[in-house]
Amino acid sequence: MEFLLYLALGACAGVLAGLFGVGGGIIIVPVLVFSFTLQGFDPSILTHLAVGTSLATIIFTSVNAVREHHRRGAVRWPIFRWMTVGILLGAGFGALTAEAISGPNLQKIIGVFALVIAAQLALDVKPKASRTVPGKLGLTMAGSVIGWASAIFGIGGGLLTVPFLTWRRVPMQQAVATSSACGLPIAVASAISFMILGWHDPLLPAHSLGFVYLPALLGIALTSMVFARLGARLAHRLSPKLLKRLFAALLFCVGLSFLF
């Protein structure tokens, strides 16, 4: 039954990855926390396990989304390259930060983040495009902050990268496409960090590689790779306004459930 949940979760995450340039982690993490709680995993490590597993699934989600966006010529590869330098540094520090936070407190932090993102989506708050794309140092610094935060929240960084790029006058479709590309190094660096940090934890369930739970990773990866391409195609055809509002309502419920 849990595996069917992981398959459905992967389909949702894949569509979100392609449509909005996010890795789907903001949905994956809460559902995994709920699932792991029902399976009786230890409360002190289940949130870290959910975050690490979410980041590992984003590797698979990103690949097909990036391929579809690249095929349409929408990825700004020079931006991607210099942001990745910072992302690789920030993601490692983010994993260390998350590992140092207790499971219940980490859930509350993720809950607050979900509420903030829900408000931003519902109110359609966007930074005004007032500056041009920064240079190499600016992109590296932005990437390090995004990588650090993404590793803590178990996300692919799109919820942070897209607003940053649109603020820097990158057109929305290119911002979404480039954000999808940036999600791959975030996921790889963060997932490896969570594997290493949790490798010898005696409270982990069977079939875990550090803080990555393999059955959930397999189920989500199987469907997310297929549905990511669908989401990327929809991003070039549909106005996502209604979907953003529905996504915001879901995030609002998720945030409240983590806080209360």
Coordinates of N, CA and C in Angstrom, one line a residue, residues 13-239:
A13 N 4.9 14.9 -8.1 CA 6.2 15.6 -8.0 C 6.7 15.9 -9.4
G14 N 6.6 14.9 -10.3 CA 7.1 15.1 -11.6 C 6.4 16.2 -12.4
V15 N 5.1 16.2 -12.3 CA 4.3 17.3 -12.9 C 4.7 18.7 -12.4
L16 N 4.9 18.8 -11.0 CA 5.3 20.0 -10.4 C 6.7 20.4 -10.9
A17 N 7.6 19.5 -11.0 CA 8.9 19.8 -11.4 C 9.0 20.4 -12.8
G18 N 8.2 19.8 -13.7 CA 8.2 20.4 -15.1 C 7.4 21.6 -15.2
L19 N 6.3 21.7 -14.5 CA 5.4 22.9 -14.7 C 5.9 24.1 -14.0
F20 N 6.5 24.0 -12.8 CA 6.8 25.2 -12.0 C 8.3 25.3 -11.8
G21 N 9.1 24.3 -12.3 CA 10.6 24.4 -12.0 C 10.9 24.1 -10.6
V22 N 10.1 23.4 -9.9 CA 10.4 22.9 -8.5 C 10.5 21.4 -8.6
G23 N 11.2 20.9 -7.6 CA 11.5 19.5 -7.5 C 10.4 18.6 -6.9
G24 N 9.4 19.3 -6.4 CA 8.3 18.5 -5.8 C 8.5 18.2 -4.4
G25 N 9.7 18.6 -3.8 CA 10.0 18.3 -2.5 C 9.1 18.9 -1.4
I26 N 8.5 20.0 -1.7 CA 7.7 20.7 -0.7 C 6.4 19.8 -0.5
I27 N 6.1 19.0 -1.4 CA 5.0 18.0 -1.3 C 5.5 16.7 -0.8
I28 N 6.6 16.2 -1.4 CA 7.1 14.9 -1.0 C 7.5 14.8 0.5
V29 N 8.1 15.8 1.0 CA 8.6 15.7 2.4 C 7.4 15.5 3.4
P30 N 6.3 16.3 3.3 CA 5.2 16.1 4.2 C 4.5 14.7 4.1
V31 N 4.4 14.3 2.8 CA 3.7 13.0 2.6 C 4.6 11.9 3.2
L32 N 5.9 12.0 3.0 CA 6.8 11.0 3.5 C 6.8 11.0 5.0
V33 N 6.8 12.2 5.6 CA 6.7 12.2 7.1 C 5.5 11.5 7.6
F34 N 4.4 11.7 6.9 CA 3.1 11.1 7.3 C 3.2 9.6 7.1
S35 N 3.8 9.1 6.0 CA 3.9 7.7 5.7 C 4.9 7.1 6.7
F36 N 6.0 7.7 6.9 CA 7.0 7.1 7.9 C 6.4 7.0 9.3
T37 N 5.6 8.0 9.7 CA 5.0 8.0 11.0 C 4.1 6.7 11.1
L38 N 3.3 6.5 10.1 CA 2.4 5.4 10.1 C 3.1 4.0 10.1
Q39 N 4.3 4.0 9.5 CA 5.1 2.8 9.5 C 5.9 2.6 10.8
G40 N 5.8 3.5 11.7 CA 6.4 3.4 13.0 C 7.9 3.7 13.0
F41 N 8.4 4.5 12.1 CA 9.8 4.9 12.1 C 10.0 5.8 13.3
D42 N 11.2 5.7 13.8 CA 11.6 6.5 15.0 C 11.4 8.0 14.8
P43 N 10.7 8.7 15.6 CA 10.4 10.2 15.4 C 11.6 11.0 15.4
S44 N 12.7 10.6 16.0 CA 13.9 11.4 16.0 C 14.6 11.5 14.7
I45 N 14.4 10.5 13.8 CA 15.1 10.5 12.5 C 14.1 10.5 11.3
L46 N 12.8 10.3 11.5 CA 12.0 10.2 10.3 C 11.9 11.5 9.5
T47 N 12.0 12.6 10.1 CA 12.0 13.9 9.3 C 13.2 14.0 8.4
H48 N 14.4 13.7 9.0 CA 15.6 13.7 8.3 C 15.6 12.7 7.2
L49 N 15.0 11.5 7.4 CA 14.8 10.5 6.4 C 14.0 11.0 5.3
A50 N 12.9 11.7 5.6 CA 12.0 12.2 4.6 C 12.7 13.3 3.7
V51 N 13.5 14.2 4.4 CA 14.2 15.2 3.6 C 15.2 14.6 2.7
G52 N 16.0 13.7 3.2 CA 17.1 13.0 2.4 C 16.5 12.2 1.3
T53 N 15.4 11.5 1.5 CA 14.8 10.7 0.4 C 14.2 11.7 -0.6
S54 N 13.5 12.8 -0.2 CA 13.0 13.7 -1.1 C 14.1 14.3 -2.1
L55 N 15.2 14.6 -1.5 CA 16.3 15.2 -2.3 C 16.8 14.1 -3.3
A56 N 16.9 12.9 -2.9 CA 17.3 11.8 -3.8 C 16.3 11.6 -5.0
T57 N 15.0 11.8 -4.7 CA 14.1 11.6 -5.8 C 14.1 12.7 -6.8
I58 N 14.6 13.9 -6.3 CA 14.6 15.1 -7.2 C 15.7 14.9 -8.3
I59 N 16.7 14.0 -8.0 CA 17.7 13.7 -9.1 C 16.9 13.2 -10.3
F60 N 16.0 12.2 -10.1 CA 15.3 11.6 -11.2 C 14.3 12.5 -11.8
T61 N 13.6 13.3 -10.9 CA 12.6 14.3 -11.4 C 13.3 15.3 -12.3
S62 N 14.4 15.8 -12.0 CA 15.1 16.9 -12.7 C 15.5 16.4 -14.1
V63 N 16.0 15.2 -14.2 CA 16.7 14.8 -15.5 C 15.7 15.0 -16.7
N64 N 14.5 14.4 -16.6 CA 13.6 14.5 -17.7 C 13.1 15.9 -17.9
A65 N 12.8 16.6 -16.8 CA 12.3 18.0 -16.9 C 13.4 18.8 -17.7
V66 N 14.6 18.7 -17.3 CA 15.7 19.4 -17.9 C 15.9 19.1 -19.4
R67 N 15.8 17.8 -19.7 CA 15.9 17.4 -21.1 C 14.8 18.0 -22.0
E68 N 13.6 18.1 -21.4 CA 12.5 18.7 -22.2 C 12.7 20.2 -22.3
H69 N 13.1 20.9 -21.3 CA 13.3 22.3 -21.4 C 14.5 22.6 -22.3
H70 N 15.5 21.8 -22.2 CA 16.7 22.0 -23.1 C 16.3 21.8 -24.6
R71 N 15.5 20.8 -24.8 CA 15.0 20.6 -26.2 C 14.3 21.8 -26.8
R72 N 13.7 22.6 -25.9 CA 13.0 23.8 -26.3 C 13.9 25.1 -26.3
G73 N 15.2 24.9 -25.9 CA 16.1 26.0 -25.9 C 15.9 27.0 -24.8
A74 N 15.3 26.6 -23.7 CA 14.9 27.5 -22.6 C 15.9 27.6 -21.5
V75 N 16.9 26.7 -21.4 CA 17.8 26.7 -20.2 C 18.9 27.7 -20.5
R76 N 19.2 28.6 -19.5 CA 20.3 29.5 -19.6 C 21.5 28.9 -19.0
W77 N 22.3 28.1 -19.8 CA 23.4 27.3 -19.2 C 24.5 28.2 -18.6
P78 N 24.8 29.3 -19.1 CA 25.9 30.1 -18.3 C 25.4 30.5 -16.9
I79 N 24.2 30.8 -16.7 CA 23.6 31.1 -15.4 C 23.7 29.8 -14.5
F80 N 23.3 28.7 -15.1 CA 23.4 27.4 -14.4 C 24.8 27.1 -13.9
R81 N 25.8 27.3 -14.8 CA 27.1 26.8 -14.4 C 27.6 27.6 -13.2
W82 N 27.4 28.9 -13.1 CA 28.0 29.6 -12.0 C 27.2 29.5 -10.7
M83 N 25.9 29.3 -10.9 CA 25.0 29.0 -9.7 C 25.4 27.7 -9.1
T84 N 25.7 26.7 -10.0 CA 26.1 25.4 -9.5 C 27.3 25.4 -8.6
V85 N 28.3 26.2 -8.9 CA 29.5 26.3 -8.0 C 29.0 26.6 -6.6
G86 N 28.1 27.6 -6.4 CA 27.7 27.9 -5.1 C 26.7 26.9 -4.5
I87 N 25.9 26.3 -5.4 CA 25.0 25.2 -4.9 C 25.7 24.1 -4.3
L88 N 26.8 23.6 -4.9 CA 27.5 22.5 -4.4 C 28.1 22.7 -3.0
L89 N 28.5 24.0 -2.8 CA 29.0 24.3 -1.4 C 27.9 24.5 -0.4
G90 N 26.8 25.2 -0.8 CA 25.7 25.5 0.1 C 25.0 24.2 0.5
A91 N 24.8 23.3 -0.5 CA 24.0 22.1 -0.2 C 24.7 21.2 0.9
G92 N 26.0 21.1 0.9 CA 26.7 20.4 2.0 C 26.5 21.0 3.3
F93 N 26.6 22.3 3.4 CA 26.4 23.0 4.7 C 24.9 22.9 5.1
G94 N 24.0 22.9 4.1 CA 22.6 22.8 4.5 C 22.3 21.5 5.1
A95 N 22.9 20.4 4.6 CA 22.7 19.1 5.1 C 23.2 19.0 6.5
L96 N 24.4 19.6 6.8 CA 24.9 19.6 8.1 C 24.0 20.4 9.1
T97 N 23.4 21.5 8.6 CA 22.5 22.3 9.4 C 21.3 21.5 9.8
A98 N 20.7 20.8 8.8 CA 19.5 20.0 9.0 C 19.8 18.9 10.0
E99 N 20.9 18.3 9.9 CA 21.3 17.1 10.7 C 21.4 17.6 12.2
A100 N 21.8 18.8 12.4 CA 22.0 19.3 13.7 C 20.7 19.8 14.4
I101 N 19.6 19.8 13.6 CA 18.3 20.2 14.2 C 17.5 19.0 14.5
S102 N 16.8 19.0 15.7 CA 16.0 17.8 16.0 C 14.8 17.6 15.1
G103 N 14.3 16.4 15.0 CA 13.2 16.1 14.1 C 12.0 16.9 14.2
P104 N 11.5 17.0 15.4 CA 10.3 17.9 15.6 C 10.5 19.3 15.2
N105 N 11.6 19.9 15.6 CA 11.9 21.3 15.2 C 12.1 21.5 13.7
L106 N 12.7 20.5 13.1 CA 12.8 20.5 11.6 C 11.5 20.5 11.0
Q107 N 10.5 19.8 11.5 CA 9.2 19.8 11.0 C 8.5 21.1 11.1
K108 N 8.7 21.8 12.2 CA 8.2 23.1 12.4 C 8.8 24.1 11.4
I109 N 10.1 24.0 11.2 CA 10.7 24.9 10.2 C 10.2 24.7 8.8
I110 N 10.0 23.5 8.4 CA 9.4 23.2 7.1 C 8.0 23.7 7.0
G111 N 7.2 23.5 8.1 CA 5.9 24.0 8.2 C 5.8 25.5 7.9
V112 N 6.6 26.3 8.6 CA 6.7 27.7 8.4 C 7.0 28.1 6.9
F113 N 8.0 27.4 6.4 CA 8.4 27.6 5.0 C 7.2 27.3 4.1
A114 N 6.5 26.2 4.3 CA 5.3 25.9 3.5 C 4.3 27.0 3.5
L115 N 4.0 27.6 4.7 CA 3.1 28.7 4.8 C 3.5 29.9 4.1
V116 N 4.8 30.2 4.2 CA 5.3 31.4 3.5 C 5.2 31.2 1.9
I117 N 5.5 30.1 1.5 CA 5.4 29.8 0.0 C 3.9 29.8 -0.4
A118 N 3.0 29.3 0.4 CA 1.6 29.3 0.1 C 1.1 30.7 0.0
A119 N 1.5 31.6 0.9 CA 1.1 33.0 0.8 C 1.6 33.6 -0.4
Q120 N 2.9 33.4 -0.8 CA 3.5 34.0 -2.0 C 2.8 33.5 -3.2
L121 N 2.4 32.2 -3.3 CA 1.7 31.8 -4.5 C 0.3 32.3 -4.6
A122 N -0.4 32.3 -3.4 CA -1.8 32.7 -3.4 C -2.0 34.2 -3.7
L123 N -1.1 35.0 -3.2 CA -1.1 36.4 -3.5 C -0.4 36.8 -4.7
D124 N 0.3 35.9 -5.4 CA 1.0 36.1 -6.6 C 2.1 37.2 -6.4
V125 N 2.8 37.1 -5.2 CA 3.8 38.1 -4.9 C 5.1 37.7 -5.7
K126 N 5.6 38.7 -6.4 CA 6.8 38.4 -7.2 C 7.7 39.6 -7.1
P127 N 9.0 39.4 -7.0 CA 9.9 40.5 -7.0 C 9.9 41.2 -8.3
K128 N 9.9 42.5 -8.3 CA 9.9 43.3 -9.5 C 11.2 43.1 -10.3
A129 N 11.0 42.9 -11.6 CA 12.2 42.7 -12.4 C 12.9 44.0 -12.5
S130 N 13.9 44.3 -11.7 CA 14.5 45.6 -11.6 C 16.0 45.6 -11.8
R131 N 16.6 44.4 -11.9 CA 18.1 44.3 -12.1 C 18.4 43.3 -13.1
T132 N 19.6 43.4 -13.7 CA 20.0 42.4 -14.7 C 20.7 41.2 -14.0
V133 N 21.0 40.2 -14.8 CA 21.6 39.0 -14.2 C 23.0 39.4 -13.7
P134 N 23.3 39.0 -12.4 CA 24.6 39.3 -11.8 C 25.7 38.6 -12.5
G135 N 26.9 39.0 -12.1 CA 28.1 38.3 -12.7 C 28.4 37.0 -12.0
K136 N 29.6 36.5 -12.3 CA 29.9 35.1 -11.8 C 29.9 35.0 -10.3
L137 N 30.4 36.0 -9.6 CA 30.4 36.0 -8.1 C 29.0 36.1 -7.6
G138 N 28.2 37.0 -8.1 CA 26.8 37.1 -7.7 C 26.0 35.8 -7.8
L139 N 26.2 35.2 -9.0 CA 25.5 33.9 -9.2 C 26.0 32.8 -8.3
T140 N 27.3 32.8 -8.0 CA 27.8 31.8 -7.1 C 27.3 32.0 -5.7
M141 N 27.2 33.3 -5.2 CA 26.7 33.6 -3.9 C 25.2 33.2 -3.8
A142 N 24.4 33.5 -4.8 CA 23.0 33.2 -4.9 C 22.8 31.7 -4.8
G143 N 23.6 31.0 -5.6 CA 23.6 29.5 -5.6 C 23.9 28.9 -4.3
S144 N 24.8 29.5 -3.5 CA 25.2 28.9 -2.2 C 24.0 29.1 -1.2
V145 N 23.4 30.2 -1.2 CA 22.2 30.4 -0.3 C 21.1 29.5 -0.7
I146 N 20.8 29.4 -2.0 CA 19.7 28.5 -2.4 C 20.0 27.1 -2.1
G147 N 21.2 26.6 -2.4 CA 21.6 25.3 -2.1 C 21.5 24.9 -0.6
W148 N 21.9 25.9 0.3 CA 21.9 25.7 1.7 C 20.4 25.5 2.2
A149 N 19.5 26.4 1.7 CA 18.1 26.4 2.1 C 17.4 25.1 1.6
S150 N 17.8 24.8 0.3 CA 17.1 23.6 -0.3 C 17.4 22.3 0.4
A151 N 18.7 22.2 0.9 CA 19.1 21.0 1.6 C 18.3 20.9 2.9
I152 N 18.0 22.0 3.6 CA 17.3 22.0 4.9 C 15.8 21.6 4.6
F153 N 15.2 22.1 3.6 CA 13.8 21.9 3.4 C 13.5 20.7 2.5
G154 N 14.5 20.1 1.9 CA 14.3 18.9 1.1 C 13.7 19.2 -0.3
I155 N 14.0 20.4 -0.8 CA 13.4 20.8 -2.1 C 14.5 21.0 -3.2
G156 N 14.1 21.1 -4.4 CA 15.0 21.2 -5.5 C 15.4 22.7 -5.7
G157 N 14.9 23.6 -5.0 CA 15.4 25.0 -5.1 C 14.5 25.9 -6.0
G158 N 13.6 25.3 -6.7 CA 12.8 26.1 -7.7 C 12.0 27.2 -7.0
L159 N 11.5 26.9 -5.8 CA 10.7 27.9 -5.1 C 11.5 29.1 -4.7
L160 N 12.8 29.0 -4.8 CA 13.7 30.1 -4.5 C 14.4 30.6 -5.8
T161 N 14.8 29.7 -6.7 CA 15.5 30.1 -7.9 C 14.7 30.8 -8.9
V162 N 13.4 30.4 -9.1 CA 12.6 31.1 -10.0 C 12.3 32.5 -9.7
P163 N 11.9 32.9 -8.4 CA 11.8 34.3 -8.1 C 13.1 35.1 -8.2
F164 N 14.2 34.5 -7.9 CA 15.5 35.2 -8.0 C 15.8 35.5 -9.5
L165 N 15.6 34.5 -10.3 CA 15.9 34.8 -11.8 C 14.9 35.8 -12.4
T166 N 13.6 35.7 -12.0 CA 12.7 36.7 -12.6 C 13.0 38.1 -12.1
W167 N 13.4 38.2 -10.8 CA 13.9 39.4 -10.3 C 15.0 40.0 -11.1
R168 N 15.9 39.1 -11.6 CA 17.0 39.5 -12.4 C 16.7 39.6 -13.9
R169 N 15.4 39.8 -14.2 CA 15.0 40.0 -15.6 C 15.1 38.8 -16.6
V170 N 15.2 37.6 -16.0 CA 15.1 36.4 -16.8 C 13.7 36.1 -17.1
P171 N 13.3 35.9 -18.4 CA 11.9 35.6 -18.7 C 11.4 34.4 -18.0
M172 N 10.1 34.3 -17.6 CA 9.6 33.3 -16.8 C 9.9 31.9 -17.3
Q173 N 9.6 31.6 -18.6 CA 9.9 30.2 -19.1 C 11.3 29.9 -19.0
Q174 N 12.2 30.8 -19.2 CA 13.7 30.5 -19.1 C 14.0 30.4 -17.6
A175 N 13.4 31.1 -16.7 CA 13.6 31.0 -15.3 C 13.2 29.6 -14.8
V176 N 12.1 29.2 -15.2 CA 11.6 27.8 -14.8 C 12.5 26.7 -15.3
A177 N 12.9 26.9 -16.6 CA 13.8 25.9 -17.2 C 15.2 25.9 -16.5
T178 N 15.8 27.0 -16.3 CA 17.1 27.1 -15.6 C 17.0 26.6 -14.2
S179 N 15.9 26.9 -13.5 CA 15.7 26.4 -12.2 C 15.6 24.9 -12.2
S180 N 15.0 24.3 -13.1 CA 14.9 22.8 -13.2 C 16.3 22.3 -13.4
A181 N 17.2 22.9 -14.2 CA 18.5 22.5 -14.3 C 19.3 22.6 -13.0
C182 N 19.1 23.7 -12.3 CA 19.8 23.9 -11.0 C 19.4 22.9 -10.0
G183 N 18.2 22.3 -10.1 CA 17.7 21.4 -9.1 C 18.5 20.1 -9.1
L184 N 19.1 19.8 -10.2 CA 19.9 18.5 -10.3 C 21.1 18.6 -9.4
P185 N 22.0 19.6 -9.5 CA 23.2 19.6 -8.6 C 22.8 19.8 -7.1
I186 N 21.7 20.5 -6.9 CA 21.2 20.6 -5.5 C 20.9 19.2 -5.0
A187 N 20.1 18.5 -5.8 CA 19.7 17.1 -5.3 C 20.8 16.2 -5.1
V188 N 21.8 16.2 -6.1 CA 22.9 15.2 -6.0 C 23.7 15.5 -4.8
A189 N 24.1 16.8 -4.6 CA 25.0 17.2 -3.5 C 24.3 17.0 -2.2
S190 N 23.1 17.3 -2.1 CA 22.3 17.2 -0.8 C 22.1 15.8 -0.4
A191 N 21.6 15.0 -1.4 CA 21.3 13.5 -1.2 C 22.6 12.8 -0.7
I192 N 23.7 13.0 -1.4 CA 24.9 12.4 -0.9 C 25.3 12.8 0.5
S193 N 25.1 14.1 0.8 CA 25.4 14.5 2.2 C 24.6 13.9 3.2
F194 N 23.2 13.7 2.9 CA 22.3 13.1 3.8 C 22.7 11.6 4.0
M195 N 23.1 10.9 2.9 CA 23.5 9.5 3.0 C 24.7 9.4 3.9
I196 N 25.7 10.2 3.8 CA 26.9 10.2 4.6 C 26.6 10.5 6.1
L197 N 25.8 11.5 6.3 CA 25.5 11.9 7.7 C 24.7 10.9 8.4
G198 N 23.8 10.1 7.7 CA 23.0 9.1 8.4 C 23.5 7.7 8.3
W199 N 24.6 7.5 7.7 CA 25.1 6.2 7.4 C 25.1 5.2 8.6
H200 N 25.6 5.6 9.7 CA 25.7 4.7 10.9 C 24.7 4.9 11.9
D201 N 23.6 5.6 11.6 CA 22.5 5.8 12.6 C 21.8 4.5 12.9
P202 N 21.8 4.1 14.1 CA 21.2 2.7 14.5 C 19.7 2.7 14.4
L203 N 19.1 3.9 14.4 CA 17.6 4.0 14.4 C 17.0 3.9 13.0
L204 N 17.8 3.8 12.0 CA 17.3 3.8 10.6 C 16.6 2.5 10.3
P205 N 15.5 2.5 9.5 CA 14.8 1.2 9.1 C 15.6 0.5 8.1
A206 N 15.2 -0.8 7.9 CA 15.9 -1.6 6.8 C 15.7 -0.9 5.5
H207 N 16.6 -1.2 4.6 CA 16.5 -0.7 3.2 C 16.8 0.8 3.1
S208 N 17.6 1.3 4.0 CA 18.0 2.7 4.0 C 19.5 2.8 3.7
L209 N 19.8 3.9 2.9 CA 21.2 4.3 2.7 C 21.4 5.6 3.4
G210 N 21.9 5.6 4.6 CA 21.9 6.8 5.4 C 20.5 7.3 5.5
F211 N 20.3 8.6 5.3 CA 19.0 9.2 5.4 C 18.2 9.2 4.1
V212 N 18.3 8.1 3.4 CA 17.6 7.9 2.1 C 16.9 6.5 2.2
Y213 N 15.6 6.5 2.1 CA 14.8 5.3 2.2 C 14.5 4.7 0.8
L214 N 15.1 3.6 0.5 CA 15.1 3.1 -0.9 C 13.8 2.7 -1.5
P215 N 12.9 2.1 -0.7 CA 11.5 1.8 -1.3 C 10.8 3.1 -1.7
A216 N 10.9 4.1 -0.9 CA 10.2 5.4 -1.3 C 10.9 6.0 -2.5
L217 N 12.2 5.9 -2.5 CA 13.0 6.5 -3.7 C 12.6 5.8 -5.0
L218 N 12.5 4.5 -4.9 CA 12.2 3.7 -6.1 C 10.8 4.0 -6.6
G219 N 9.8 4.0 -5.7 CA 8.4 4.3 -6.1 C 8.3 5.6 -6.7
I220 N 8.8 6.6 -6.1 CA 8.7 8.0 -6.6 C 9.4 8.2 -7.9
A221 N 10.6 7.6 -8.0 CA 11.4 7.8 -9.2 C 10.8 7.2 -10.4
L222 N 10.1 6.1 -10.2 CA 9.5 5.4 -11.4 C 8.5 6.2 -12.1
T223 N 7.7 7.0 -11.4 CA 6.6 7.8 -12.0 C 7.1 9.2 -12.2
S224 N 7.9 9.7 -11.4 CA 8.3 11.2 -11.5 C 9.0 11.4 -12.8
M225 N 9.9 10.5 -13.3 CA 10.6 10.7 -14.5 C 9.7 10.8 -15.7
V226 N 8.6 10.1 -15.7 CA 7.7 10.1 -16.8 C 6.8 11.4 -16.8
F227 N 6.3 11.7 -15.6 CA 5.4 12.9 -15.5 C 6.1 14.2 -15.5
A228 N 7.5 14.2 -15.3 CA 8.2 15.5 -15.3 C 8.2 16.0 -16.8
R229 N 8.3 15.2 -17.7 CA 8.2 15.6 -19.1 C 6.8 16.2 -19.5
L230 N 5.8 15.6 -18.9 CA 4.5 16.1 -19.1 C 4.3 17.5 -18.5
G231 N 4.9 17.7 -17.3 CA 4.8 19.0 -16.7 C 5.6 20.0 -17.5
A232 N 6.7 19.7 -18.0 CA 7.5 20.6 -18.8 C 6.8 21.0 -20.1
R233 N 6.1 20.1 -20.7 CA 5.3 20.4 -21.9 C 4.1 21.4 -21.5
L234 N 3.5 21.1 -20.4 CA 2.4 22.0 -20.0 C 2.9 23.4 -19.7
A235 N 4.1 23.5 -19.1 CA 4.6 24.8 -18.8 C 4.8 25.7 -20.0
H236 N 4.9 25.1 -21.2 CA 5.0 25.9 -22.4 C 3.7 26.1 -23.1
R237 N 2.6 25.6 -22.5 CA 1.3 25.7 -23.2 C 0.2 26.3 -22.3
L238 N 0.3 26.1 -21.0 CA -0.8 26.6 -20.1 C -0.4 27.7 -19.2
S239 N -1.4 28.5 -18.8 CA -1.2 29.5 -17.8 C -1.3 28.8 -16.5

